[in-house]
Short mmCIF file of C-alpha atoms in Angstrom, two decimals:
data_model
loop_
_atom_site.label_atom_id
_atom_site.label_comp_id
_atom_site.label_asym_id
_atom_site.label_seq_id
_atom_site.Cartn_x
_atom_site.Cartn_y
_atom_site.Cartn_z
CA MET A 1 23.81 41.55 -127.52
CA PHE A 2 20.60 42.35 -125.80
CA GLN A 3 17.65 40.51 -124.21
CA ARG A 4 15.51 38.40 -126.48
CA SER A 5 11.92 39.64 -126.77
CA VAL A 6 8.93 37.41 -126.17
CA LEU A 7 5.66 36.75 -128.00
CA ILE A 8 2.95 34.51 -126.60
CA THR A 9 -0.17 33.08 -128.31
CA LEU A 10 -3.37 33.97 -126.48
CA LEU A 11 -5.83 31.26 -125.51
CA LEU A 12 -8.53 31.20 -128.16
CA VAL A 13 -11.84 29.86 -126.84
CA PRO A 14 -13.31 33.11 -125.43
CA LEU A 15 -12.07 35.08 -128.41
CA LEU A 16 -13.74 32.91 -130.99
CA SER A 17 -17.10 33.28 -129.25
CA SER A 18 -16.76 37.06 -128.85
CA PRO A 19 -15.20 38.73 -131.93
CA ALA A 20 -16.25 42.24 -130.87
CA ARG A 21 -14.39 41.88 -127.59
CA ALA A 22 -11.32 40.49 -129.36
CA GLN A 23 -11.32 43.43 -131.74
CA ARG A 24 -11.41 45.92 -128.87
CA ILE A 25 -8.19 44.64 -127.33
CA GLU A 26 -6.21 44.60 -130.56
CA GLY A 27 -3.67 47.34 -131.19
CA GLU A 28 -0.69 48.92 -129.48
CA TRP A 29 -0.97 49.86 -125.82
CA VAL A 30 1.57 51.92 -123.86
CA GLY A 31 1.77 53.13 -120.28
CA VAL A 32 4.09 54.13 -117.43
CA ALA A 33 3.68 52.36 -114.08
CA ASP A 34 2.50 54.47 -111.14
CA ARG A 35 5.17 53.25 -108.74
CA HIS A 36 8.65 54.60 -109.33
CA PRO A 37 11.72 52.45 -108.56
CA ASP A 38 14.07 53.57 -105.79
CA SER A 39 16.20 55.27 -108.45
CA GLY A 40 16.70 55.33 -112.19
CA LEU A 41 14.22 55.23 -115.04
CA PRO A 42 10.49 54.54 -114.60
CA VAL A 43 8.84 51.30 -115.70
CA THR A 44 7.29 51.61 -119.15
CA LEU A 45 5.21 48.78 -120.60
CA ARG A 46 4.14 48.30 -124.22
CA LEU A 47 1.82 45.58 -125.51
CA ARG A 48 1.20 44.95 -129.19
CA ILE A 49 -1.84 42.75 -129.70
CA HIS A 50 -3.02 41.60 -133.11
CA ARG A 51 -5.07 38.93 -134.80
CA GLN A 52 -3.42 36.14 -136.76
CA GLY A 53 -6.03 33.90 -138.30
CA ASP A 54 -8.41 32.90 -135.53
CA SER A 55 -5.99 33.74 -132.74
CA LEU A 56 -4.66 36.84 -131.05
CA ARG A 57 -1.02 37.35 -130.14
CA VAL A 58 0.63 39.78 -127.79
CA ALA A 59 4.16 41.16 -127.80
CA LEU A 60 5.51 42.65 -124.60
CA SER A 61 8.20 45.32 -124.35
CA LEU A 62 9.97 46.91 -121.38
CA PRO A 63 12.08 49.52 -123.25
CA GLU A 64 14.25 50.60 -120.31
CA SER A 65 15.38 46.98 -119.92
CA ARG A 66 15.94 46.60 -123.69
CA LEU A 67 13.24 43.93 -123.79
CA ILE A 68 11.80 44.54 -127.26
CA ASP A 69 9.05 42.58 -129.03
CA LEU A 70 9.40 40.13 -131.91
CA GLU A 71 6.71 38.96 -134.32
CA LEU A 72 6.94 35.26 -133.51
CA PRO A 73 5.61 32.98 -130.70
CA SER A 74 8.28 32.08 -128.21
CA PRO A 75 9.72 28.59 -128.65
CA TYR A 76 11.55 28.87 -125.33
CA SER A 77 8.85 28.28 -122.73
CA ASP A 78 6.26 25.62 -121.98
CA SER A 79 4.77 27.39 -118.99
CA SER A 80 4.52 31.06 -120.05
CA HIS A 81 0.95 31.76 -120.99
CA ALA A 82 -1.69 34.37 -121.78
CA ILE A 83 -5.44 34.30 -121.21
CA PHE A 84 -8.13 36.74 -122.31
CA LYS A 85 -11.41 35.74 -120.71
CA ASP A 86 -14.44 37.66 -119.43
CA ASN A 87 -12.78 40.89 -120.56
CA HIS A 88 -9.70 40.22 -118.41
CA LEU A 89 -6.19 39.90 -119.83
CA HIS A 90 -3.61 37.82 -117.94
CA LEU A 91 -0.01 37.50 -119.15
CA GLU A 92 2.63 35.47 -117.33
CA PHE A 93 6.26 35.05 -118.39
CA THR A 94 8.00 32.31 -116.40
CA PRO A 95 11.72 31.61 -115.76
CA ASP A 96 12.11 29.04 -118.54
CA ILE A 97 11.57 31.72 -121.17
CA GLY A 98 15.03 33.13 -120.42
CA LEU A 99 14.63 36.69 -119.18
CA GLY A 100 18.24 37.84 -119.19
CA PHE A 101 17.51 41.29 -117.80
CA ILE A 102 16.46 39.77 -114.46
CA SER A 103 18.67 36.67 -114.36
CA ARG A 104 21.33 36.38 -111.65
CA ILE A 105 19.78 39.20 -109.57
CA VAL A 106 16.85 37.27 -108.06
CA PRO A 107 16.32 33.58 -107.28
CA ARG A 108 15.46 31.57 -110.36
CA GLU A 109 11.84 30.97 -109.31
CA GLN A 110 11.29 34.76 -109.07
CA GLU A 111 12.35 35.46 -112.67
CA ARG A 112 8.83 36.28 -113.68
CA ILE A 113 6.76 39.01 -115.36
CA VAL A 114 2.99 39.10 -114.77
CA PHE A 115 0.42 41.53 -116.15
CA ASP A 116 -3.28 41.62 -115.33
CA GLY A 117 -5.57 44.16 -116.93
CA ASP A 118 -9.14 44.98 -117.88
CA PRO A 119 -9.73 46.85 -121.16
CA SER A 120 -12.28 49.62 -121.20
CA GLY A 121 -12.59 51.87 -124.22
CA GLU A 122 -9.20 53.30 -125.09
CA GLU A 123 -7.35 52.07 -122.00
CA ILE A 124 -6.42 48.95 -120.08
CA ARG A 125 -6.26 49.35 -116.31
CA GLY A 126 -4.17 46.78 -114.54
CA GLU A 127 -1.09 45.79 -112.57
CA ILE A 128 2.44 44.94 -113.71
CA GLN A 129 4.70 42.63 -111.72
CA ILE A 130 8.43 42.25 -112.47
CA THR A 131 10.01 39.95 -109.87
CA ALA A 132 9.61 41.86 -106.55
CA TYR A 133 8.12 44.97 -108.19
CA ARG A 134 4.35 45.50 -108.36
CA SER A 135 2.54 48.61 -109.50
CA PRO A 136 -0.79 49.80 -110.88
CA ILE A 137 -0.56 50.88 -114.50
CA ARG A 138 -2.85 52.32 -117.15
CA LEU A 139 -2.17 51.45 -120.76
CA HIS A 140 -3.51 53.73 -123.49
CA LYS A 141 -3.83 53.18 -127.20
CA ALA A 142 -0.64 54.49 -128.76
CA THR A 143 -1.15 57.73 -130.67
CA HIS A 144 2.47 58.35 -131.80
CA THR A 145 2.06 62.11 -131.31
CA SER A 146 5.39 63.68 -130.42
CA PRO A 147 7.39 66.84 -131.18
CA LEU A 148 9.99 64.42 -132.58
CA HIS A 149 9.59 63.08 -136.10
CA ASP A 150 10.31 59.38 -136.63
CA ARG A 151 10.04 58.34 -140.24
CA ASN A 152 10.59 55.04 -141.99
CA VAL A 153 13.45 55.14 -144.49
CA ARG A 154 15.14 52.79 -146.92
CA PHE A 155 18.73 52.93 -148.10
CA TYR A 156 21.33 50.61 -149.61
CA SER A 157 24.40 48.92 -148.19
CA ASP A 158 27.69 50.09 -149.65
CA ALA A 159 28.92 46.49 -149.42
CA ASP A 160 26.50 44.74 -151.78
CA SER A 161 23.63 47.18 -152.47
CA LEU A 162 21.21 45.30 -150.21
CA PRO A 163 18.13 47.39 -149.40
CA LEU A 164 17.92 48.10 -145.67
CA GLY A 165 15.06 49.51 -143.63
CA GLY A 166 15.36 51.89 -140.72
CA GLY A 167 13.96 54.77 -138.75
CA LEU A 168 15.18 58.36 -138.92
CA LEU A 169 14.38 60.26 -135.73
CA VAL A 170 14.56 64.01 -136.29
CA PRO A 171 14.20 66.74 -133.63
CA GLY A 172 11.43 69.28 -133.87
CA GLY A 173 12.32 72.62 -135.39
CA LYS A 174 14.35 73.62 -138.39
CA GLY A 175 17.39 71.69 -139.63
CA PRO A 176 19.91 70.82 -140.74
CA PHE A 177 20.72 68.81 -137.60
CA PRO A 178 23.81 66.88 -136.55
CA ALA A 179 23.18 63.14 -136.71
CA VAL A 180 24.36 59.75 -135.53
CA VAL A 181 24.08 56.26 -136.99
CA PHE A 182 23.46 53.53 -134.43
CA VAL A 183 25.17 50.18 -135.14
CA THR A 184 23.92 47.38 -132.91
CA GLY A 185 25.59 44.29 -131.48
CA SER A 186 25.54 40.68 -132.65
CA ASP A 187 21.88 39.94 -131.89
CA PRO A 188 19.27 40.14 -134.67
CA ASP A 189 18.23 43.61 -133.56
CA THR A 190 15.68 45.88 -135.16
CA ARG A 191 15.82 49.68 -135.16
CA GLU A 192 14.15 49.73 -131.71
CA ALA A 193 17.20 48.42 -129.85
CA TRP A 194 18.47 51.94 -129.09
CA GLY A 195 15.19 53.87 -129.08
CA ILE A 196 15.66 55.45 -125.64
CA GLU A 197 19.13 56.75 -126.52
CA ALA A 198 17.86 58.08 -129.84
CA GLU A 199 15.03 59.98 -128.15
CA ALA A 200 17.39 61.44 -125.54
CA LEU A 201 19.68 62.71 -128.31
CA ALA A 202 16.75 64.10 -130.31
CA ARG A 203 15.67 66.19 -127.33
CA LYS A 204 19.12 67.80 -127.53
CA GLY A 205 18.73 68.56 -131.23
CA ILE A 206 20.58 65.52 -132.63
CA ALA A 207 19.00 63.28 -135.27
CA SER A 208 19.66 59.55 -135.46
CA LEU A 209 19.32 56.74 -137.96
CA ARG A 210 18.68 53.28 -136.50
CA TYR A 211 18.29 50.43 -138.93
CA ASP A 212 17.18 46.82 -138.87
CA LYS A 213 20.14 44.48 -139.11
CA ARG A 214 20.42 42.72 -142.47
CA GLY A 215 18.01 39.82 -142.65
CA VAL A 216 15.90 41.30 -139.83
CA GLY A 217 12.73 43.38 -139.92
CA GLU A 218 12.54 45.41 -143.13
CA SER A 219 16.17 44.81 -144.10
CA SER A 220 16.95 42.33 -146.86
CA GLY A 221 19.65 39.70 -147.05
CA ALA A 222 20.64 36.45 -145.44
CA SER A 223 21.12 36.15 -141.70
CA HIS A 224 23.61 38.68 -140.37
CA ASP A 225 25.45 35.74 -138.78
CA LEU A 226 26.58 34.77 -142.29
CA ALA A 227 27.72 38.28 -143.18
CA SER A 228 31.34 39.31 -142.95
CA TRP A 229 32.14 42.32 -140.84
CA ASP A 230 33.07 44.14 -144.03
CA ASP A 231 29.47 43.50 -145.16
CA LEU A 232 28.17 44.93 -141.89
CA ALA A 233 30.54 47.90 -142.21
CA GLY A 234 29.10 48.48 -145.68
CA ASP A 235 25.64 48.65 -144.13
CA ALA A 236 26.77 51.39 -141.72
CA GLU A 237 28.51 53.22 -144.58
CA GLY A 238 25.29 53.08 -146.57
CA ALA A 239 23.43 54.60 -143.62
CA ALA A 240 25.90 57.49 -143.34
CA ALA A 241 25.82 58.03 -147.10
CA PHE A 242 22.02 58.15 -146.99
CA LEU A 243 22.08 60.88 -144.33
CA ARG A 244 24.31 62.97 -146.59
CA THR A 245 21.58 62.97 -149.24
CA LEU A 246 19.29 64.97 -146.90
CA PRO A 247 20.89 68.45 -146.77
CA ASP A 248 17.72 70.17 -145.52
CA LEU A 249 17.50 67.81 -142.55
CA ILE A 250 21.05 66.64 -141.83
CA ASP A 251 24.32 68.54 -141.53
CA ALA A 252 26.72 66.32 -143.49
CA GLY A 253 29.66 67.86 -141.63
CA ARG A 254 28.39 66.65 -138.24
CA ILE A 255 27.64 62.93 -138.70
CA GLY A 256 29.04 60.36 -136.25
CA LEU A 257 28.73 56.67 -135.47
CA ILE A 258 27.60 54.96 -132.27
CA GLY A 259 28.32 51.24 -132.00
CA GLN A 260 27.65 48.73 -129.26
CA SER A 261 29.51 45.42 -128.66
CA GLN A 262 30.03 43.87 -132.12
CA GLY A 263 29.01 47.24 -133.52
CA THR A 264 32.13 48.85 -132.01
CA TRP A 265 34.29 46.75 -134.34
CA ILE A 266 32.08 47.71 -137.28
CA ILE A 267 32.27 51.47 -136.65
CA ALA A 268 36.06 51.26 -136.28
CA LYS A 269 36.24 49.77 -139.78
CA VAL A 270 34.01 52.52 -141.17
CA ALA A 271 35.75 55.45 -139.44
CA ALA A 272 39.17 54.17 -140.52
CA ARG A 273 38.25 54.46 -144.18
CA ASP A 274 35.69 57.29 -144.23
CA PRO A 275 37.21 60.70 -143.42
CA LYS A 276 33.75 62.28 -143.47
CA ILE A 277 32.82 60.64 -140.17
CA ARG A 278 33.23 63.32 -137.50
CA PHE A 279 33.10 61.41 -134.20
CA LEU A 280 32.84 57.90 -132.79
CA VAL A 281 31.19 56.39 -129.70
CA SER A 282 32.17 52.84 -128.73
CA ILE A 283 29.80 51.32 -126.18
CA SER A 284 30.87 48.10 -124.46
CA GLY A 285 33.48 46.96 -126.93
CA SER A 286 36.38 47.28 -129.39
CA GLY A 287 40.10 47.46 -128.59
CA ILE A 288 40.65 43.70 -128.60
CA SER A 289 40.20 40.89 -131.12
CA ALA A 290 37.02 38.86 -131.35
CA ALA A 291 38.92 35.76 -130.21
CA GLU A 292 40.23 37.58 -127.12
CA GLN A 293 36.76 38.86 -126.36
CA GLU A 294 35.09 35.45 -126.62
CA THR A 295 37.77 33.87 -124.44
CA TYR A 296 37.24 36.56 -121.80
CA ARG A 297 33.45 36.17 -121.98
CA THR A 298 33.69 32.43 -121.43
CA GLY A 299 35.65 32.86 -118.21
CA ALA A 300 33.69 35.85 -116.89
CA LEU A 301 30.32 34.16 -117.32
CA MET A 302 31.60 30.90 -115.82
CA LYS A 303 32.98 32.74 -112.79
CA ALA A 304 29.64 34.50 -112.33
CA ASP A 305 27.94 31.10 -112.38
CA GLY A 306 30.22 29.61 -109.74
CA PHE A 307 32.66 27.47 -111.73
CA THR A 308 36.06 26.80 -110.16
CA ASP A 309 39.22 28.54 -111.35
CA ALA A 310 40.45 25.20 -112.76
CA GLU A 311 37.26 24.75 -114.81
CA VAL A 312 37.47 28.33 -116.07
CA GLU A 313 41.08 27.91 -117.18
CA ARG A 314 40.27 24.63 -118.93
CA ALA A 315 37.44 26.28 -120.86
CA ARG A 316 39.61 29.26 -121.81
CA LEU A 317 42.37 26.96 -123.05
CA PHE A 318 39.80 25.15 -125.16
CA GLN A 319 38.63 28.47 -126.63
CA ARG A 320 42.17 29.52 -127.55
CA ARG A 321 42.75 26.16 -129.19
CA LYS A 322 39.49 26.43 -131.14
CA PHE A 323 40.33 29.91 -132.43
CA GLN A 324 43.79 28.76 -133.50
CA VAL A 325 42.21 25.98 -135.57
CA ALA A 326 39.76 28.52 -137.01
CA LYS A 327 42.66 30.75 -138.01
CA THR A 328 44.96 28.09 -139.52
CA GLY A 329 42.75 25.14 -140.37
CA LEU A 330 45.29 22.90 -138.64
CA GLY A 331 44.54 20.53 -135.76
CA TRP A 332 40.87 19.96 -136.54
CA GLU A 333 40.90 16.19 -135.99
CA SER A 334 42.31 16.53 -132.48
CA LEU A 335 39.91 19.38 -131.64
CA ASP A 336 36.94 17.40 -132.95
CA SER A 337 37.97 14.42 -130.83
CA THR A 338 38.21 16.65 -127.76
CA MET A 339 34.73 18.10 -128.39
CA LYS A 340 33.20 14.64 -128.76
CA ARG A 341 34.75 13.60 -125.46
CA LEU A 342 33.55 16.75 -123.68
CA ARG A 343 30.05 16.23 -125.02
CA ALA A 344 30.01 12.54 -124.11
CA ASP A 345 31.19 13.35 -120.59
CA SER A 346 28.48 16.05 -120.27
CA VAL A 347 31.06 18.61 -119.16
CA ARG A 348 28.96 21.50 -117.87
CA TRP A 349 30.81 24.32 -119.61
CA PHE A 350 30.61 22.61 -123.00
CA PRO A 351 28.94 23.47 -125.32
CA GLY A 352 27.59 26.34 -123.23
CA TYR A 353 29.33 29.67 -122.62
CA GLY A 354 30.09 29.98 -126.33
CA THR A 355 32.68 27.21 -126.27
CA GLY A 356 30.86 25.05 -128.80
CA ALA A 357 29.80 27.92 -131.06
CA ALA A 358 30.59 27.54 -134.77
CA ALA A 359 32.54 24.34 -134.15
CA ARG A 360 30.33 21.64 -135.66
CA SER A 361 32.68 21.16 -138.59
CA LEU A 362 36.01 22.47 -139.81
CA SER A 363 34.36 24.28 -142.70
CA LEU A 364 31.94 26.10 -140.38
CA LEU A 365 34.68 26.91 -137.89
CA ARG A 366 36.86 28.26 -140.69
CA LEU A 367 33.93 30.26 -142.08
CA TYR A 368 33.46 32.05 -138.78
CA GLY A 369 37.20 32.39 -138.44
CA VAL A 370 37.27 34.32 -141.70
CA LEU A 371 34.09 36.31 -141.05
CA GLN A 372 34.57 37.23 -137.41
CA PHE A 373 36.92 35.50 -135.00
CA THR A 374 40.23 36.76 -136.38
CA TYR A 375 39.41 40.45 -136.58
CA ASP A 376 41.66 42.69 -134.47
CA PRO A 377 40.63 46.38 -134.53
CA THR A 378 44.07 47.78 -133.64
CA ARG A 379 45.13 48.67 -137.20
CA ASP A 380 41.81 50.38 -137.91
CA VAL A 381 41.78 52.26 -134.59
CA ARG A 382 45.25 53.69 -135.34
CA ARG A 383 43.79 55.30 -138.48
CA ILE A 384 40.93 57.07 -136.67
CA LYS A 385 41.61 60.80 -136.38
CA VAL A 386 38.30 62.07 -134.97
CA PRO A 387 37.06 62.40 -131.35
CA VAL A 388 36.34 59.03 -129.71
CA LEU A 389 34.29 58.20 -126.63
CA VAL A 390 34.55 54.73 -125.07
CA VAL A 391 31.89 53.83 -122.48
CA MET A 392 32.15 50.58 -120.53
CA GLY A 393 30.11 49.06 -117.74
CA GLU A 394 32.03 48.22 -114.57
CA ASN A 395 30.45 44.75 -114.47
CA ASP A 396 30.70 43.88 -118.16
CA LEU A 397 30.98 40.09 -118.55
CA VAL A 398 31.41 40.19 -122.35
CA PHE A 399 34.33 42.63 -122.82
CA PRO A 400 37.01 43.37 -120.19
CA PRO A 401 36.45 47.07 -119.40
CA GLN A 402 39.97 48.20 -118.45
CA MET A 403 41.66 46.18 -121.18
CA VAL A 404 39.39 47.70 -123.82
CA ILE A 405 40.01 51.24 -122.54
CA GLU A 406 43.78 50.87 -122.41
CA LYS A 407 44.11 49.15 -125.78
CA MET A 408 41.91 51.78 -127.43
CA ARG A 409 43.92 54.57 -125.80
CA ARG A 410 47.23 53.05 -126.92
CA ALA A 411 46.13 52.45 -130.52
CA LEU A 412 44.70 55.96 -130.89
CA LEU A 413 47.84 57.55 -129.45
CA GLU A 414 50.01 55.47 -131.80
CA GLY A 415 48.00 57.00 -134.65
CA GLY A 416 48.43 60.52 -133.27
CA ASN A 417 44.85 60.91 -131.96
CA HIS A 418 44.72 62.57 -128.53
CA ASP A 419 40.97 63.37 -128.56
CA TYR A 420 39.94 60.34 -126.53
CA THR A 421 37.51 60.07 -123.62
CA ALA A 422 36.84 56.93 -121.58
CA ARG A 423 34.13 56.40 -118.98
CA VAL A 424 33.36 53.40 -116.78
CA ILE A 425 29.78 53.40 -115.48
CA PRO A 426 29.72 52.02 -111.91
CA GLY A 427 27.55 48.96 -111.44
CA ALA A 428 26.56 48.72 -115.11
CA GLY A 429 26.81 45.60 -117.24
CA HIS A 430 27.37 44.92 -120.93
CA GLY A 431 24.19 46.62 -122.12
CA LEU A 432 25.00 49.65 -119.93
CA THR A 433 22.13 48.59 -117.72
CA SER A 434 22.30 48.54 -113.93
CA VAL A 435 20.22 46.80 -111.28
CA GLN A 436 17.12 48.69 -110.14
CA THR A 437 15.54 48.16 -106.74
CA ILE A 438 12.15 48.65 -105.14
CA ASP A 439 12.16 49.16 -101.36
CA GLY A 440 15.80 48.08 -101.46
CA ARG A 441 15.09 44.79 -103.27
CA PRO A 442 16.55 44.22 -106.76
CA PHE A 443 13.94 43.56 -109.43
CA ARG A 444 15.39 44.22 -112.91
CA ARG A 445 18.20 45.72 -114.98
CA ALA A 446 17.46 48.98 -116.77
CA ILE A 447 19.43 51.53 -118.79
CA ASP A 448 21.75 53.37 -116.45
CA PRO A 449 20.92 57.12 -116.20
CA GLU A 450 24.61 58.00 -115.80
CA PHE A 451 25.39 56.24 -119.07
CA LEU A 452 22.55 58.07 -120.81
CA LYS A 453 23.78 61.44 -119.53
CA THR A 454 27.40 60.65 -120.48
CA LEU A 455 26.39 59.74 -124.02
CA VAL A 456 24.11 62.72 -124.59
CA ASP A 457 26.46 65.30 -123.04
CA TRP A 458 29.51 64.10 -125.00
CA VAL A 459 27.73 63.89 -128.36
CA SER A 460 26.11 67.29 -127.76
CA GLU A 461 29.51 68.83 -127.09
CA LYS A 462 31.12 67.28 -130.18
CA THR A 463 28.26 68.31 -132.48
CA ARG A 464 27.90 71.86 -131.23
CA SER A 465 28.12 74.35 -134.10
CA ARG A 466 31.43 76.18 -134.10
#
């Protein structure tokens, strides 16, 4: 459930009159800003610029904030723009594009990313601005030289034999290595969603397989939104099975699963039925049903946005009623009438905050009820016999941290599993990101270093050769 990436069409007039100049700026450019935040990870910027017909496009990534590029123009903004003129590149991403990693921490009008740079040879010298943060930065053409080995792979889902594409990041040196499979949340994520975590693990000698969600990137299939969670579990099982076919690289006796948000439900399903999985990391999720989680999220987000307690309770009651109809199929006419009235009255919390999701018809509501809403992980968690780490952010607005921790603990103990570790990362949110500051002023959310250390240390301990 991470921040949408952005892709903006460059203005064309100067490019069409100067093809040599346009060619020089194409490619992938990466750099680290000179100015370090008050604490936490540095600011890394990546631009991917390419020609499409007579135009150039640019994709911007800020990996520490989980802002990762997509290969489409953004349909979300009328004012974000990019200009390449007189050998000067100007990119500006304005508030209407929806930059979640800086929302709610600065005034709306300051939710802005600006880059100015001048290409020269194999570098672009410029300045990056993210809200209150400004810094010189030099971008260099990406060379992809690293002691780590990241290779494209293809494997097949155990659910329906769909071909899936991914990246296998392997440490330098001689294997076989322990390995993890990353299973992402409900967004249409590619393999890059957990790149920083994968690199941190690789530096400790742990390989990782990250794959594009079905219907995304190089993975086949219909939209993942139309897949059951058993389908998605089959994808993760296929990934683990693929790793076991690489005995020279991967130690089949030390393979674990790391899931985030929706992915925590998926890995619980897999670990419950695959005794070969050796450990489990649940990040920002599991323990409660999808209906409970969505009801919590509705209220938590509304409270953060200043709704009254009465409005929050009304929205939560609506959610519970909706999920009951999804489960039973009964009461649709009354629910539909209520939704029409809420929409006609322009009630602010409807259909926002997830309250109107998957409720356009009884058939669609029932479909999502079968595929997702009714899943409760408790029975699967009781069957998990391997070490489990649960990491939650203190300020998670999507899953209730303490409820998740306690319900996971109780279910594991009921199944006889005492190898359970729980950590709450102070100040972190759902993506295990925390607010970074510059000169004491907040400017963005970025991956929390304490979370990164917790993850790497625990997985390193559990995969240590015995």
